[in-house]
Coordinates of N, CA and C in Angstrom, one line a residue:
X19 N -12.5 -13.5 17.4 CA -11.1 -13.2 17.4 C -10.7 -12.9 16.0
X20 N -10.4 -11.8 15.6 CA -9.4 -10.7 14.4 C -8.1 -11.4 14.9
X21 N -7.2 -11.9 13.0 CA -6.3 -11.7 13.4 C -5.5 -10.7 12.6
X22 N -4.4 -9.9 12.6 CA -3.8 -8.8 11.3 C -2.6 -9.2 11.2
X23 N -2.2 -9.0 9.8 CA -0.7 -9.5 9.6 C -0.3 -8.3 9.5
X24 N 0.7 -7.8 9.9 CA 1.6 -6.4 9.7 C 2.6 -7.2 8.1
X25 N 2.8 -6.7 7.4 CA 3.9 -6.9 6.2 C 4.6 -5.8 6.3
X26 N 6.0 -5.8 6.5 CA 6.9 -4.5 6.2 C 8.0 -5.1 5.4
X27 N 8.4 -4.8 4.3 CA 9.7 -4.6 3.8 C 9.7 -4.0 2.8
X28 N 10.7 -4.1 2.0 CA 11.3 -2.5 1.1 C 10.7 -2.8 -0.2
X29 N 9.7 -3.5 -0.7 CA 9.2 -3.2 -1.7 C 7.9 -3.9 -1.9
X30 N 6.9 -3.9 -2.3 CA 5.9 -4.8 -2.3 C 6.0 -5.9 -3.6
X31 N 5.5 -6.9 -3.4 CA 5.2 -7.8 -4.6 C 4.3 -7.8 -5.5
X32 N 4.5 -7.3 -6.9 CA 3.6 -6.5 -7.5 C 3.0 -7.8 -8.5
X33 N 4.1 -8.5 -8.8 CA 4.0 -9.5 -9.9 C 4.7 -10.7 -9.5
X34 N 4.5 -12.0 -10.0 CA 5.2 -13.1 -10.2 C 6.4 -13.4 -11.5
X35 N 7.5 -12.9 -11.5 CA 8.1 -12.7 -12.8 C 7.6 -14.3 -13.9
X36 N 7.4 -13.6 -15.1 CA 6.9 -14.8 -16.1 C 5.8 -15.4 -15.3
X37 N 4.5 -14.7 -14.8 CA 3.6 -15.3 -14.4 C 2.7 -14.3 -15.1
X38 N 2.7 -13.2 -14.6 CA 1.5 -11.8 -14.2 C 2.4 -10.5 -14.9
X39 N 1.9 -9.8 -15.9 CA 2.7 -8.7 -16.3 C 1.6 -7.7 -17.1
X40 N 2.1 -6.7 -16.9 CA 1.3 -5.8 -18.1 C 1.7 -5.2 -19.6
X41 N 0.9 -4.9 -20.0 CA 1.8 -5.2 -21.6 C 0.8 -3.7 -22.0
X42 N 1.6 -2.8 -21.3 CA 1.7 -1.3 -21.6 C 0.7 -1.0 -23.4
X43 N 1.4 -1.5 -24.6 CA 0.7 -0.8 -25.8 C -0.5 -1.3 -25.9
X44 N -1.0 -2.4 -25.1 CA -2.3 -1.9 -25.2 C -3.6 -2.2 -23.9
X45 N -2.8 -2.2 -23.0 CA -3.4 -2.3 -21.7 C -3.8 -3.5 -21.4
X46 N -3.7 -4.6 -21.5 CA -4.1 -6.2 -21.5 C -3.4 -6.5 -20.4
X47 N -3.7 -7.4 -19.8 CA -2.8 -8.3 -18.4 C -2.5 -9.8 -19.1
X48 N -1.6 -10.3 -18.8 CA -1.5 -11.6 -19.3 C -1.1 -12.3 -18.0
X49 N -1.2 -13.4 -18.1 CA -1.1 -14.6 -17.0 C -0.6 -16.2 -17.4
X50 N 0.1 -16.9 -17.8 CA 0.7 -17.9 -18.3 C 0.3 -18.4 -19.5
X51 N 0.2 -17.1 -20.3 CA -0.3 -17.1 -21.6 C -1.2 -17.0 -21.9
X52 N -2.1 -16.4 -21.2 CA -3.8 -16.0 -20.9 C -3.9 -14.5 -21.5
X53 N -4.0 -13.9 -21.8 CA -4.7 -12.4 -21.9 C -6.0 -12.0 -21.7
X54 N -6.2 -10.4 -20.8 CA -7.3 -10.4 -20.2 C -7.1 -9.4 -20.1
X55 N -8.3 -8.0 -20.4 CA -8.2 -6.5 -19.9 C -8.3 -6.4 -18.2
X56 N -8.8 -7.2 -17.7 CA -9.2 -7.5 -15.9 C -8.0 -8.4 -15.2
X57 N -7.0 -7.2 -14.7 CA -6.2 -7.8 -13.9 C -6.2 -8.9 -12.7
X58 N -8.3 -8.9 -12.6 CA -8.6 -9.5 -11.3 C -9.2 -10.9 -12.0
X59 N -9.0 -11.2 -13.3 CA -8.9 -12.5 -13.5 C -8.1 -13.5 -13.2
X60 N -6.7 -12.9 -12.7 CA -5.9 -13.7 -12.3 C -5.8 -13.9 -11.2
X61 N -6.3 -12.8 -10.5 CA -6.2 -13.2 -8.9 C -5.4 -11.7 -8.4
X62 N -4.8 -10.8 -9.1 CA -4.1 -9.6 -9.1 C -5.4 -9.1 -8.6
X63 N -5.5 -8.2 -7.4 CA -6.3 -7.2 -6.5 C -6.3 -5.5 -6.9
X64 N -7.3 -5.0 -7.1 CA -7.4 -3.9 -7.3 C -8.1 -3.3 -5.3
X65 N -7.2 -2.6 -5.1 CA -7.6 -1.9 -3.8 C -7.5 -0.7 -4.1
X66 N -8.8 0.4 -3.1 CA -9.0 1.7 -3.7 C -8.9 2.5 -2.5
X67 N -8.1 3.3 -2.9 CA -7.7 4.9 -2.3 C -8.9 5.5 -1.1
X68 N -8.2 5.5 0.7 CA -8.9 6.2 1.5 C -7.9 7.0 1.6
X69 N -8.3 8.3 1.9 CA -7.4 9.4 2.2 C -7.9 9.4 3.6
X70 N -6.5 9.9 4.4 CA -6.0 10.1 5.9 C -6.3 11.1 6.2
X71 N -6.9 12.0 5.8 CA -7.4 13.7 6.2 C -8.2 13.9 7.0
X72 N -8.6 13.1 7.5 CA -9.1 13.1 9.1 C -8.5 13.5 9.9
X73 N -7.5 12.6 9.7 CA -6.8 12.5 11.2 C -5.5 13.8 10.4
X74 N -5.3 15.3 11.2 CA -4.2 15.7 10.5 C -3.1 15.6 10.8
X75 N -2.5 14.6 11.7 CA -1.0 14.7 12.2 C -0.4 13.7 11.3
X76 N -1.4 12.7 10.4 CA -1.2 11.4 9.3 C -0.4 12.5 8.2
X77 N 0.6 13.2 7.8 CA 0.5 13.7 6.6 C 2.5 12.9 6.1
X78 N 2.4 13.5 5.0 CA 3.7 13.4 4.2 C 4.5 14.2 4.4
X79 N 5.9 13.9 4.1 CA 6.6 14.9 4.2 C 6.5 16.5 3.9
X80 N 5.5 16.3 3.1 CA 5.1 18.1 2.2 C 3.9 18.2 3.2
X81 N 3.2 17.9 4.1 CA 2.0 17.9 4.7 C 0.8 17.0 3.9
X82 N 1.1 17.1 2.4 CA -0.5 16.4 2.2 C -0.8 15.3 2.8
X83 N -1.8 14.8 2.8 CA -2.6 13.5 4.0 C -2.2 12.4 3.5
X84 N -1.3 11.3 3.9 CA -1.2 10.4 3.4 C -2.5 9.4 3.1
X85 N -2.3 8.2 2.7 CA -4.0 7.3 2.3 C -3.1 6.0 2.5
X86 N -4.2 5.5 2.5 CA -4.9 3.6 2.7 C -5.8 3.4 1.9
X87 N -4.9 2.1 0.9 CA -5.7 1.2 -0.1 C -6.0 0.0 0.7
X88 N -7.8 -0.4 0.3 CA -8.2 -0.9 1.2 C -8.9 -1.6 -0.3
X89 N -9.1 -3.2 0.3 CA -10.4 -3.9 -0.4 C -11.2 -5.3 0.3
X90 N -11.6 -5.0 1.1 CA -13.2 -6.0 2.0 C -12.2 -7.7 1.8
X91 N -12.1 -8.2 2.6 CA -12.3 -9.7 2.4 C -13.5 -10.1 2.6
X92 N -13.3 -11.4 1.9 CA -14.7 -12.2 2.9 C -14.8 -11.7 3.9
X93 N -16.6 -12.3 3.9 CA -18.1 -11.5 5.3 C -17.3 -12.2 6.2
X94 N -16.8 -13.7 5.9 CA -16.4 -14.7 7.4 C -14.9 -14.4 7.8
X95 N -14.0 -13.9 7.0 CA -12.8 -14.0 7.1 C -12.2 -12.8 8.0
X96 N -11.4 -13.8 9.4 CA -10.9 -13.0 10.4 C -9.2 -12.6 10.1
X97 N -8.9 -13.3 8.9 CA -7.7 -12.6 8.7 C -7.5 -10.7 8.2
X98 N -6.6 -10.3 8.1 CA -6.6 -8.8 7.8 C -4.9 -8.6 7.6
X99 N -4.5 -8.0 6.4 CA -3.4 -8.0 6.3 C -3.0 -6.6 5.9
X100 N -2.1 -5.9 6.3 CA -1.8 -4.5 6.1 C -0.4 -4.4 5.6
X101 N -0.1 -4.1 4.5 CA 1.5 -4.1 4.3 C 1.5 -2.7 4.5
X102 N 3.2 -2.3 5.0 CA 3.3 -1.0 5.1 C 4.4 -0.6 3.9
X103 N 4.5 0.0 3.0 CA 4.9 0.7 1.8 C 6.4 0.4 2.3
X104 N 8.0 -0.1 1.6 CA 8.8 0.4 2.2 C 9.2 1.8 1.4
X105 N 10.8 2.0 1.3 CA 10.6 2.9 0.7 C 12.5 3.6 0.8
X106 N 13.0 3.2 1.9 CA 14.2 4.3 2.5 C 13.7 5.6 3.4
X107 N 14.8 6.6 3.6 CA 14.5 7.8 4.4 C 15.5 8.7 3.8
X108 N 15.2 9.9 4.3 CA 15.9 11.0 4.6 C 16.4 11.5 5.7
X109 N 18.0 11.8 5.9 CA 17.6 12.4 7.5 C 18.8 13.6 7.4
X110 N 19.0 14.2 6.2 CA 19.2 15.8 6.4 C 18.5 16.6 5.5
X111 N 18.8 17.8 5.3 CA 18.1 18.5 4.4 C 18.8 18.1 2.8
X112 N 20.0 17.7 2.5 CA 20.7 17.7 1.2 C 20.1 16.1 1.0
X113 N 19.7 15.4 1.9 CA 20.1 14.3 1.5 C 17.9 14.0 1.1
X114 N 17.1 14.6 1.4 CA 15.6 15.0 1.4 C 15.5 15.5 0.3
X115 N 16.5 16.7 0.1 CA 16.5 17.5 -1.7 C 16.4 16.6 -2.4
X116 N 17.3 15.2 -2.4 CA 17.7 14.6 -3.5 C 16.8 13.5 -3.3
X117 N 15.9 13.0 -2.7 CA 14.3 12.4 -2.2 C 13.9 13.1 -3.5
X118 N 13.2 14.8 -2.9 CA 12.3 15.0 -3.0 C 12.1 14.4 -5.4
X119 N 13.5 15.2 -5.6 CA 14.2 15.2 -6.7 C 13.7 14.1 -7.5
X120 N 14.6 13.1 -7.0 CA 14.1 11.4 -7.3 C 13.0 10.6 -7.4
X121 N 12.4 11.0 -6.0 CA 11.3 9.7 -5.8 C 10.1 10.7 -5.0
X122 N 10.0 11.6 -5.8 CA 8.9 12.3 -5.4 C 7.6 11.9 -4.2
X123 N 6.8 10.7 -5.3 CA 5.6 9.6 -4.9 C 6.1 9.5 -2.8
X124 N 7.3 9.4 -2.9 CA 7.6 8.9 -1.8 C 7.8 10.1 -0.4
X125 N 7.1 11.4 -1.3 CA 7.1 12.7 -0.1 C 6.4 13.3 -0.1
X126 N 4.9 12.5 -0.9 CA 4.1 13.5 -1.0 C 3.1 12.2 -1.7
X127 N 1.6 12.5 -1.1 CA 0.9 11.7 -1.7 C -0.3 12.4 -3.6
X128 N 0.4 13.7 -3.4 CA -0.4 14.4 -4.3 C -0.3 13.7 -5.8
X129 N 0.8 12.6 -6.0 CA 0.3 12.1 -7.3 C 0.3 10.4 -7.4
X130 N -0.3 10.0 -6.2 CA -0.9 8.9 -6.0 C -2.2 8.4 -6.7
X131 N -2.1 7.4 -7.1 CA -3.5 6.9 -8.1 C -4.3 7.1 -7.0
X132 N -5.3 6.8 -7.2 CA -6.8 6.2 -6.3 C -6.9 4.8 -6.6
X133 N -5.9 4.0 -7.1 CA -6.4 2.6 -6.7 C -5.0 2.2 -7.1
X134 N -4.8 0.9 -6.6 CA -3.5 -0.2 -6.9 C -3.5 -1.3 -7.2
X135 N -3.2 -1.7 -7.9 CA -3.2 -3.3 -8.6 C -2.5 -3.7 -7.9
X136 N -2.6 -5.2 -6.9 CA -1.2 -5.8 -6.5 C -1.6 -7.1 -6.2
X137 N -0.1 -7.8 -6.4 CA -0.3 -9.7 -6.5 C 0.6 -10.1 -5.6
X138 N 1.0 -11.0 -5.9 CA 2.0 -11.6 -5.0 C 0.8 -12.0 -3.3
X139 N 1.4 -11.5 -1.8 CA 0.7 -12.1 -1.1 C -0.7 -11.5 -1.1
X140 N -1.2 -10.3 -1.6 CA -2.5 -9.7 -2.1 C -3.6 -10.5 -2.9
X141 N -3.0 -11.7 -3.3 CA -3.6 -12.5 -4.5 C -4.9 -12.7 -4.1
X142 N -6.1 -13.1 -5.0 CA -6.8 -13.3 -4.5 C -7.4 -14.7 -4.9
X143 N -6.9 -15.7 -5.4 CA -6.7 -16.9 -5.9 C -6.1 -17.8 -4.3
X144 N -6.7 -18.5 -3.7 CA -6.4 -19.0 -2.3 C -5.0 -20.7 -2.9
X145 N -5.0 -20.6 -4.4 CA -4.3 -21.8 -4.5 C -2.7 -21.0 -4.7
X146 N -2.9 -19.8 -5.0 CA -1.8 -18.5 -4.9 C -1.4 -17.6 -3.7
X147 N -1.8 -18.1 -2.7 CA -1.7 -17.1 -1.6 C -2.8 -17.6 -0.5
X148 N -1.8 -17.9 0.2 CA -3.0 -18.2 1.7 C -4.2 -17.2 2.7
X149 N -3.5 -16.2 2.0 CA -4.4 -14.9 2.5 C -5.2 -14.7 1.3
X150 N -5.6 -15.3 0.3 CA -6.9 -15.0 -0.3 C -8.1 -14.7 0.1
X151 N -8.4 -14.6 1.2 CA -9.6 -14.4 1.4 C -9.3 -13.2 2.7
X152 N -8.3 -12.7 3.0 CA -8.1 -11.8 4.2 C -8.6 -10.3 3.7
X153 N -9.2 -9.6 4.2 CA -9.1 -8.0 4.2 C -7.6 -8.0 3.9
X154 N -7.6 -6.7 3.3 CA -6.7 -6.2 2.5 C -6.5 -4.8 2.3
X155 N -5.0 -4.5 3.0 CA -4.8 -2.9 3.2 C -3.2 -3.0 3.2
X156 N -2.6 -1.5 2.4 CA -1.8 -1.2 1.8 C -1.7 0.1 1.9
X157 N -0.6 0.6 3.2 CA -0.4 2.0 3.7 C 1.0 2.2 2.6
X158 N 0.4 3.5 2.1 CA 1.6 3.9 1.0 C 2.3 5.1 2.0
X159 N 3.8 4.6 1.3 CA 5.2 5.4 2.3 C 5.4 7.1 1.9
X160 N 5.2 8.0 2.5 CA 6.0 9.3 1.9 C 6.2 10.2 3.2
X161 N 6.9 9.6 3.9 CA 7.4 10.1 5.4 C 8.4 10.0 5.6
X162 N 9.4 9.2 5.2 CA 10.9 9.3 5.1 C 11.4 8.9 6.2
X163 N 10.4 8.0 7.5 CA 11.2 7.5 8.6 C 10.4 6.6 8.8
X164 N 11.0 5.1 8.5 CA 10.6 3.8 8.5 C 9.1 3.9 9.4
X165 N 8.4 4.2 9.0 CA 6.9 4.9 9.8 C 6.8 4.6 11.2
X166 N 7.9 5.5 11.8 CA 8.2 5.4 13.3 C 8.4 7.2 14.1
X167 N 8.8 8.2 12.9 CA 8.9 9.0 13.1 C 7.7 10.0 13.8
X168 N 7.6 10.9 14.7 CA 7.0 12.2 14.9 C 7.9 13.3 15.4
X169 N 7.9 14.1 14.2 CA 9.0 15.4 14.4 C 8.5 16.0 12.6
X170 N 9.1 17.6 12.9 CA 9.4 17.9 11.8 C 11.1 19.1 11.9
X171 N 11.4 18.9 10.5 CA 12.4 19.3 10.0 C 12.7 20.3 9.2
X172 N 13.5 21.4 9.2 CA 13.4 21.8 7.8 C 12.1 22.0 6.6
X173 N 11.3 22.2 7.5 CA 9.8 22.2 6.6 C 9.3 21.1 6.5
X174 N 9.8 20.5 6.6 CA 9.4 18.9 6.3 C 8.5 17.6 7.8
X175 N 7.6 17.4 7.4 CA 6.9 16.3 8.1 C 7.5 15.1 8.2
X176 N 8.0 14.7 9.5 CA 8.3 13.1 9.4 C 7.0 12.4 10.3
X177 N 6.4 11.8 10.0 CA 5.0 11.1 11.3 C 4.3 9.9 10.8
X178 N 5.6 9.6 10.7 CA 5.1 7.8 10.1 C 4.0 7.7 11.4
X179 N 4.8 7.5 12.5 CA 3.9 7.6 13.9 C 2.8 7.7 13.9
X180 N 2.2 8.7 13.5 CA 0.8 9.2 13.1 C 0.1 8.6 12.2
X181 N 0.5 8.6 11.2 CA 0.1 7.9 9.6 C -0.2 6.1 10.2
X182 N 0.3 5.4 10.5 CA 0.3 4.0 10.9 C -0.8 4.1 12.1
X183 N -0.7 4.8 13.1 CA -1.9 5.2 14.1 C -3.3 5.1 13.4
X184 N -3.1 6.2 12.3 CA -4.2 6.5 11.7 C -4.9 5.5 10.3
X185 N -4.4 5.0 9.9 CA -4.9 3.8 9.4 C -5.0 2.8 10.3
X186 N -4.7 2.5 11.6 CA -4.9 1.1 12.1 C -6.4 2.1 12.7
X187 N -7.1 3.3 13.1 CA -8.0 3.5 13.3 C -9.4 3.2 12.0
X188 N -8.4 3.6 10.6 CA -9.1 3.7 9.9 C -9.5 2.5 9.8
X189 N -8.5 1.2 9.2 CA -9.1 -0.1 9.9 C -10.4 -0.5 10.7
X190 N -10.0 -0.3 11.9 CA -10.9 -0.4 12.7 C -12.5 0.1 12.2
X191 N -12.1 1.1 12.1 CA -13.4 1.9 11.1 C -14.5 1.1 10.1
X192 N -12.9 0.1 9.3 CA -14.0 -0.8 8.4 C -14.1 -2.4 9.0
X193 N -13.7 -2.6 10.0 CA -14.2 -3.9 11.1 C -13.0 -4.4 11.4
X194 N -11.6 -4.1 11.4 CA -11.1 -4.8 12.3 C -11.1 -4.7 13.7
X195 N -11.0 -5.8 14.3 CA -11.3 -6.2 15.8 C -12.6 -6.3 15.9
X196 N -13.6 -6.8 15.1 CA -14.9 -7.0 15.8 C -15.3 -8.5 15.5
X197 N -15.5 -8.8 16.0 CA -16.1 -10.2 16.5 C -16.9 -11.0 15.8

């Protein structure tokens, strides 16, 4: 028996303020006064970039293929946890311009890293997060309808519908539900 946590809400937990930070001039992670070039000394998770271009109804608002950051738990561990990106929506064309304008990342996966750092319930420290040892997957948002939509608009892709379909196959792909 697999079990999956669904996580949705409007922003992920990237850090623990005054815990976990990055210190930009010269790429170091600190941790309660620790310094460390390896964010995964602390327990902060690096998960890496599958692209959804398989499946082509998974796309972004501009069409490109949305992705899933993914990183293995434990061989024994039946937990599996997927947050889904939040993010807001668009739902006319003026109000999509000013999306596209702003928050680009969020309508198109074309300048998405290939990998993500993230802490908070992603931790991988089990005295920091109960799901330390769960599989670990992170569907990033650029659909613009709380990933429930299939339609398009004005040029524009809405298919969260598809996108969430297609990572819960992709999942499956790398062992969830097997026994």
């Amino acid at each position: 028996l697999r079990t999956i946590i669904f996580v949705f809400t409007a922003t992920c937990v990237y850090s623990v303020p005054g815990e976990y930070s990055s210190i930009e001039d010269n790429n170091k992670f600190r941790f309660r006064g620790l310094t460390s070039n390896n964010t995964e000394d602390f327990g902060a998770v690096s998960l890496e970039m599958t692209s959804l271009q398989a499946y082509p109804a998974a796309v972004c608002n501009d069409g490109s293929p949305s992705a899933l950051y993914f990183k293995k738990g434990f061989p024994w561990s039946s937990l599996w946890l997927l947050h889904l990106e939040g993010g807001g929506w668009c739902w006319d064309n003026s109000s999509c311009l000013e999306r596209e304008r702003d928050s680009p990342n969020l309508v198109s996966s074309r300048g998405w890293p290939t990998s993500r750092v993230l802490d908070g319930i992603f931790n991988a420290n089990p005295v920091r997060s109960p799901l330390a040892h769960a599989h670990k997957a992170f569907l990033g948002y650029c659909t613009s309808d709380a990933h429930i939509g299939n339609h398009s608009s004005d040029g524009r892709q809405f298919r969260g519908q598809a996108v969430v379909a297609a990572a819960l196959a992709e999942l499956e792909a790398l062992g969830l539900g097997r026994g």
